[in-house]
Coordinates of C-alpha atoms and ligand atoms in Angstrom, one line a residue:
M1 CA 0.0 0.0 0.0
A2 CA 1.3 3.4 -1.0
L3 CA 2.0 5.8 1.9
P4 CA 0.2 9.1 1.5
Q5 CA 2.6 11.7 0.0
R6 CA 3.7 14.2 2.5
R7 CA 3.9 17.6 1.0
N8 CA 7.5 18.6 1.6
R9 CA 7.3 22.3 2.2
R10 CA 10.9 23.5 2.5
K11 CA 11.2 26.1 5.2
H12 CA 13.9 28.4 4.0
P13 CA 15.7 30.2 6.8
L14 CA 15.3 33.5 4.9
R15 CA 11.5 33.0 4.3
F16 CA 10.8 36.2 6.4
G17 CA 13.3 38.2 4.3
W18 CA 10.5 40.1 2.6
L19 CA 9.3 41.3 6.0
F20 CA 12.8 42.6 6.7
L21 CA 12.9 44.4 3.3
A22 CA 9.4 45.9 3.9
G23 CA 10.6 47.2 7.3
L24 CA 13.7 48.7 5.7
L25 CA 11.5 50.4 3.1
L26 CA 9.2 51.7 5.8
V27 CA 12.1 53.2 7.7
A28 CA 13.5 54.7 4.6
C29 CA 10.2 56.4 3.8
D30 CA 9.6 57.7 7.3
G31 CA 10.5 61.4 7.1
R32 CA 10.9 61.7 10.8
Q33 CA 14.0 59.5 11.2
S34 CA 15.6 58.6 8.0
A35 CA 18.8 59.4 6.2
F36 CA 16.8 59.0 3.0
S37 CA 14.6 62.0 3.8
P38 CA 17.2 64.7 4.3
N39 CA 16.2 68.1 5.6
G40 CA 18.9 70.6 5.1
F41 CA 22.5 70.9 3.8
N42 CA 24.2 68.3 6.0
A43 CA 21.8 65.4 5.5
R44 CA 21.6 66.1 1.8
E45 CA 25.4 66.1 1.3
I46 CA 25.7 62.9 3.2
L47 CA 22.9 61.2 1.2
F48 CA 24.6 62.3 -2.0
T49 CA 28.0 60.9 -1.0
S50 CA 26.3 57.7 0.1
W51 CA 24.7 57.2 -3.3
V52 CA 28.0 57.9 -5.0
L53 CA 29.6 55.2 -2.9
F54 CA 26.7 52.7 -3.2
V55 CA 26.4 53.1 -7.0
G56 CA 30.1 53.4 -7.7
G57 CA 30.9 50.4 -5.4
A58 CA 28.2 48.3 -7.1
A59 CA 29.4 49.1 -10.6
I60 CA 33.0 48.2 -9.7
F61 CA 31.9 45.0 -8.0
V62 CA 29.9 43.9 -11.1
F63 CA 32.8 44.7 -13.4
V64 CA 35.4 42.8 -11.3
M65 CA 33.0 39.8 -11.0
A66 CA 32.7 39.8 -14.8
L67 CA 36.5 39.8 -15.2
A68 CA 36.7 37.0 -12.6
A69 CA 34.1 34.9 -14.6
Y70 CA 36.1 35.5 -17.8
A71 CA 39.3 34.3 -16.0
V72 CA 37.5 31.2 -14.9
F73 CA 35.7 30.2 -18.1
A74 CA 38.1 31.5 -20.8
R75 CA 40.0 28.6 -22.5
G76 CA 43.6 29.4 -22.0
E77 CA 43.8 32.3 -24.6
R78 CA 45.7 35.4 -23.4
F79 CA 43.6 38.3 -22.3
P80 CA 44.1 41.2 -24.7
G81 CA 46.3 43.9 -23.1
A82 CA 46.9 41.9 -19.9
R83 CA 49.7 44.1 -18.6
A84 CA 47.7 47.3 -19.3
W85 CA 44.8 45.9 -17.3
V86 CA 47.0 45.1 -14.3
I87 CA 48.6 48.5 -14.2
G88 CA 45.5 50.4 -15.2
G89 CA 42.9 48.5 -13.2
G90 CA 45.1 47.3 -10.3
I91 CA 47.1 50.4 -9.6
L92 CA 46.0 53.6 -11.5
F93 CA 42.2 53.2 -11.0
P94 CA 42.3 52.6 -7.2
V95 CA 44.9 55.4 -6.7
V96 CA 43.0 58.0 -8.7
T97 CA 39.5 57.0 -7.4
L98 CA 40.5 56.7 -3.7
T99 CA 42.5 60.0 -3.9
A100 CA 39.5 61.8 -5.4
L101 CA 37.2 60.4 -2.7
Q102 CA 39.6 61.3 0.0
V103 CA 39.9 65.0 -1.2
H104 CA 36.0 65.1 -1.4
E105 CA 35.6 63.7 2.1
F106 CA 38.1 66.2 3.6
G107 CA 36.2 69.1 2.1
L108 CA 32.8 67.7 3.0
A109 CA 33.8 67.0 6.6
R110 CA 35.0 70.7 7.0
R111 CA 31.8 72.1 5.3
L112 CA 29.6 69.9 7.5
V113 CA 31.2 71.1 10.8
T114 CA 31.1 74.8 10.1
L115 CA 28.7 75.3 7.2
G116 CA 30.8 78.5 6.7
E117 CA 28.4 80.6 8.7
T118 CA 28.3 82.1 12.2
P119 CA 25.8 80.1 14.3
A120 CA 22.6 81.8 15.3
L121 CA 22.4 79.7 18.4
T122 CA 24.7 77.3 20.4
V123 CA 23.2 74.4 22.2
E124 CA 25.1 72.0 24.5
V125 CA 23.8 68.5 24.5
T126 CA 25.1 66.0 27.1
G127 CA 24.4 62.3 26.7
N128 CA 23.6 60.5 30.0
M129 CA 22.4 56.9 30.7
W130 CA 19.8 57.2 29.3
W131 CA 18.6 60.7 28.6
W132 CA 19.8 64.0 27.0
D133 CA 20.6 67.1 28.9
V134 CA 20.1 70.2 26.7
L135 CA 21.5 73.7 27.5
Y136 CA 20.7 76.6 25.3
R137 CA 23.5 79.2 25.4
L138 CA 21.8 82.4 24.6
P139 CA 23.4 85.6 23.5
D140 CA 22.4 87.5 26.7
G141 CA 24.4 85.0 28.7
E142 CA 21.4 83.5 30.7
P143 CA 21.3 79.8 30.0
L144 CA 18.1 77.9 29.4
R145 CA 18.0 74.2 30.3
S146 CA 15.8 71.5 28.9
A147 CA 16.0 67.8 28.3
N148 CA 15.3 65.1 25.7
E149 CA 14.1 67.6 23.1
I150 CA 15.9 70.2 21.1
V151 CA 14.0 73.1 19.6
I152 CA 15.8 75.0 16.8
P153 CA 14.8 77.7 14.3
A154 CA 14.4 76.7 10.6
G155 CA 16.8 78.3 8.2
R156 CA 19.4 79.4 10.8
P157 CA 22.6 77.5 11.5
V158 CA 22.7 76.0 15.0
E159 CA 25.9 74.9 16.6
L160 CA 25.7 71.8 18.8
L161 CA 28.4 71.1 21.4
V162 CA 28.0 67.4 22.2
K163 CA 29.6 65.6 25.1
A164 CA 28.9 62.8 27.6
G165 CA 28.2 62.7 31.3
D166 CA 29.1 59.0 31.9
V167 CA 29.9 56.6 29.0
I168 CA 30.2 57.1 25.3
H169 CA 27.0 57.9 23.5
S170 CA 26.4 59.0 19.9
F171 CA 24.1 61.8 18.8
W172 CA 22.2 61.0 15.6
V173 CA 19.3 62.7 13.9
P174 CA 19.4 61.0 10.5
S175 CA 17.1 63.5 8.7
L176 CA 19.2 66.4 9.8
A177 CA 22.9 65.4 10.0
G178 CA 25.4 62.7 10.4
K179 CA 26.3 60.9 13.6
M180 CA 28.5 62.6 16.2
D181 CA 30.1 60.7 19.0
M182 CA 29.6 62.0 22.6
I183 CA 32.7 61.3 24.5
P184 CA 33.3 61.9 28.3
G185 CA 35.8 64.7 28.8
H186 CA 35.7 65.9 25.2
V187 CA 33.5 68.3 23.3
N188 CA 32.6 67.6 19.7
R189 CA 31.0 70.2 17.4
L190 CA 28.2 69.6 14.9
T191 CA 26.3 72.3 13.0
L192 CA 22.6 71.8 12.0
L193 CA 20.9 73.8 9.3
A194 CA 17.3 72.6 9.0
E195 CA 15.3 74.0 6.1
K196 CA 11.8 72.7 6.7
P197 CA 9.9 73.0 10.1
G198 CA 8.8 69.7 11.5
T199 CA 9.6 67.1 14.2
Y200 CA 12.6 64.9 13.6
R201 CA 13.5 61.9 15.7
G202 CA 17.0 61.2 16.9
Q203 CA 18.5 58.1 18.6
C204 CA 21.6 57.3 20.5
A205 CA 23.8 55.5 18.0
E206 CA 26.4 53.9 20.3
Y207 CA 25.6 51.1 22.6
C208 CA 25.6 52.6 26.1
G209 CA 24.0 50.0 28.4
A210 CA 20.7 48.2 29.0
Q211 CA 18.4 51.1 27.9
H212 CA 20.4 52.2 24.9
A213 CA 17.4 51.4 22.7
L214 CA 15.2 53.7 24.9
M215 CA 17.6 56.7 24.5
A216 CA 15.8 58.7 21.8
F217 CA 14.9 62.4 21.5
E218 CA 13.1 64.8 19.2
V219 CA 14.4 67.8 17.3
V220 CA 11.6 70.3 16.8
V221 CA 12.3 72.7 13.9
E222 CA 10.1 75.8 14.3
P223 CA 9.7 78.7 11.9
A224 CA 12.2 81.4 13.0
E225 CA 9.6 83.8 14.5
R226 CA 7.8 80.9 16.4
F227 CA 11.2 79.9 17.8
D228 CA 11.7 83.4 19.3
T229 CA 8.3 83.3 20.9
W230 CA 9.0 79.8 22.3
L231 CA 12.2 81.0 23.8
T232 CA 10.5 83.9 25.6
D233 CA 7.8 81.6 26.9
Q234 CA 10.3 79.0 28.2
R235 CA 12.2 81.6 30.2
R236 CA 9.1 82.6 32.2
P237 CA 9.5 81.3 35.8
V238 CA 7.1 78.6 36.9
Q239 CA 4.9 79.6 39.8
R240 CA 2.8 77.6 42.4
P241 CA -0.5 77.3 40.6
L242 CA -3.7 79.0 41.8
D243 CA -5.8 75.9 41.0
A244 CA -6.1 73.8 44.1
F245 CA -5.6 70.4 42.4
L246 CA -2.5 71.6 40.5
A247 CA -1.1 73.3 43.6
R248 CA -1.4 69.9 45.4
G249 CA 0.7 68.5 42.5
Y250 CA 3.3 71.2 43.0
D251 CA 3.4 70.5 46.8
T252 CA 3.6 66.7 46.1
F253 CA 6.7 67.3 43.9
F254 CA 8.5 68.9 46.9
S255 CA 7.2 66.6 49.6
Y256 CA 8.5 63.5 47.8
G257 CA 11.9 65.1 47.2
C258 CA 11.7 65.3 43.4
Q259 CA 13.8 68.4 43.6
S260 CA 16.8 66.3 44.7
C261 CA 17.3 65.3 41.0
H262 CA 15.1 67.7 38.9
A263 CA 14.9 71.4 38.3
V264 CA 11.9 73.5 37.5
R265 CA 12.7 77.1 36.5
G266 CA 11.7 79.7 39.0
T267 CA 11.0 77.2 41.9
P268 CA 13.3 76.0 44.7
A269 CA 14.0 72.9 42.5
V270 CA 17.5 73.5 40.9
S271 CA 19.2 70.1 40.8
T272 CA 20.8 69.1 37.5
I273 CA 21.2 65.4 38.3
G274 CA 18.1 64.4 36.2
P275 CA 16.2 66.0 33.3
D276 CA 15.1 69.6 33.8
L277 CA 11.3 69.6 34.0
S278 CA 10.5 73.3 33.3
G279 CA 8.6 72.7 30.1
V280 CA 8.2 69.0 30.3
G281 CA 4.4 69.0 29.6
G282 CA 5.1 70.7 26.2
R283 CA 7.5 68.1 25.0
Q284 CA 6.7 65.4 22.4
S285 CA 7.6 62.4 24.6
L286 CA 8.5 61.1 28.0
G287 CA 11.4 59.0 29.2
A288 CA 13.7 60.1 26.4
G289 CA 11.5 59.3 23.4
S290 CA 10.0 56.2 25.1
F291 CA 6.4 57.1 25.6
G292 CA 3.7 59.6 24.5
N293 CA 3.3 62.7 26.7
N294 CA 0.1 62.9 28.7
V295 CA -1.2 62.7 32.3
G296 CA -1.5 59.0 32.1
T297 CA 2.0 58.3 31.0
F298 CA 3.3 60.8 33.6
A299 CA 1.6 58.8 36.3
G300 CA 2.8 55.5 34.9
W301 CA 6.3 56.8 34.7
I302 CA 6.4 58.2 38.3
A303 CA 4.8 55.1 39.8
S304 CA 6.8 52.5 37.8
A305 CA 9.8 54.0 36.1
Q306 CA 11.9 50.9 37.0
H307 CA 9.3 48.7 35.4
L308 CA 9.1 50.7 32.2
K309 CA 12.8 51.4 31.8
P310 CA 14.7 49.1 34.2
G311 CA 18.0 50.4 35.5
N312 CA 17.4 54.1 34.8
A313 CA 18.3 56.5 37.6
M314 CA 14.7 57.3 38.6
P315 CA 13.2 55.1 41.3
S316 CA 9.6 53.9 41.1
F317 CA 7.5 56.1 43.4
N318 CA 4.9 53.4 44.0
I319 CA 4.4 54.5 47.6
M320 CA 2.6 57.6 46.5
D321 CA -1.0 58.2 47.4
G322 CA -3.3 57.9 44.3
E323 CA -4.7 61.5 44.6
D324 CA -1.1 62.9 45.0
L325 CA 0.0 60.9 42.0
R326 CA -2.8 62.3 39.9
A327 CA -2.2 65.8 41.1
L328 CA 1.5 65.6 40.5
S329 CA 1.0 64.2 37.0
A330 CA -1.5 66.9 36.1
W331 CA 0.9 69.6 37.4
L332 CA 3.8 68.2 35.3
E333 CA 1.6 68.0 32.3
S334 CA 0.6 71.6 32.7
L335 CA 4.2 72.8 32.5
K336 CA 4.5 73.9 28.8
Ligands
CUA1 CU1 23.4 56.4 24.8 CU2 23.4 54.4 23.5

């Protein structure tokens, strides 16, 4: 008796390859965080150079493989002009091509750092495990501190001074510029010139410990006039609210010792150990690009920061009374 035929479906290890490709395509098309959607001079120059390298590299690869195939399958006859091929293709071509690329890269690197213009604004960004400290150095000498979000004006060159507070991190906003390493004890410079207003996502690009993947941030590019208004608003000191519920939140902040790590402009909270919370309710995300920003996520973060992002420096305040937690979250969310 014949055994029933088993359909032998071969399970290829790369059978989910199309999913990977679709994911790549999706990332490439996402204008918020993609080197393929450049906004401004830096990102465009880098994308152009990348295409030159991809296409040039692919063409050379195909050509060399064709020569190799010829060498394998040709039947003993001598390749015409063999010596010229060796000298031309093996010595002259690489020397000329690589020298030209090197000269281009030197020029490009210099242009990307300075853009040949005086910066309109200087921002110090310090990478910490796992968040970003942001300090605007303003012309009048009074600094403005923020965290996990950098607001810049469109069309004006902005100088970023990047460094690290603990281990090596890397500052990367693919739509705006190339990567810049953040190294403890050393300041690196990067200039951004964003043309279109919008929100662009950045990500730490150097493995820096358990929560490296949850070390993201946003760069918000505002039209120049809106940026000036934003700056004026941010510099207003925060006051104890008149509303009773929000005032309870304000008091809770101090009674639980939040000021030991955080600062809120204009209040007795001045610590720089953790992120500055002066305008935290107006930012795009919480926990360094990890969660959406609303009263609920504030409460979740305060009560279980260690559950949501294990190992980060913020303890879970799960001993807080429910009403206090709601009031504190509402107050933080009101800080815009
Ligand atoms: Cu910071 Cu990875």
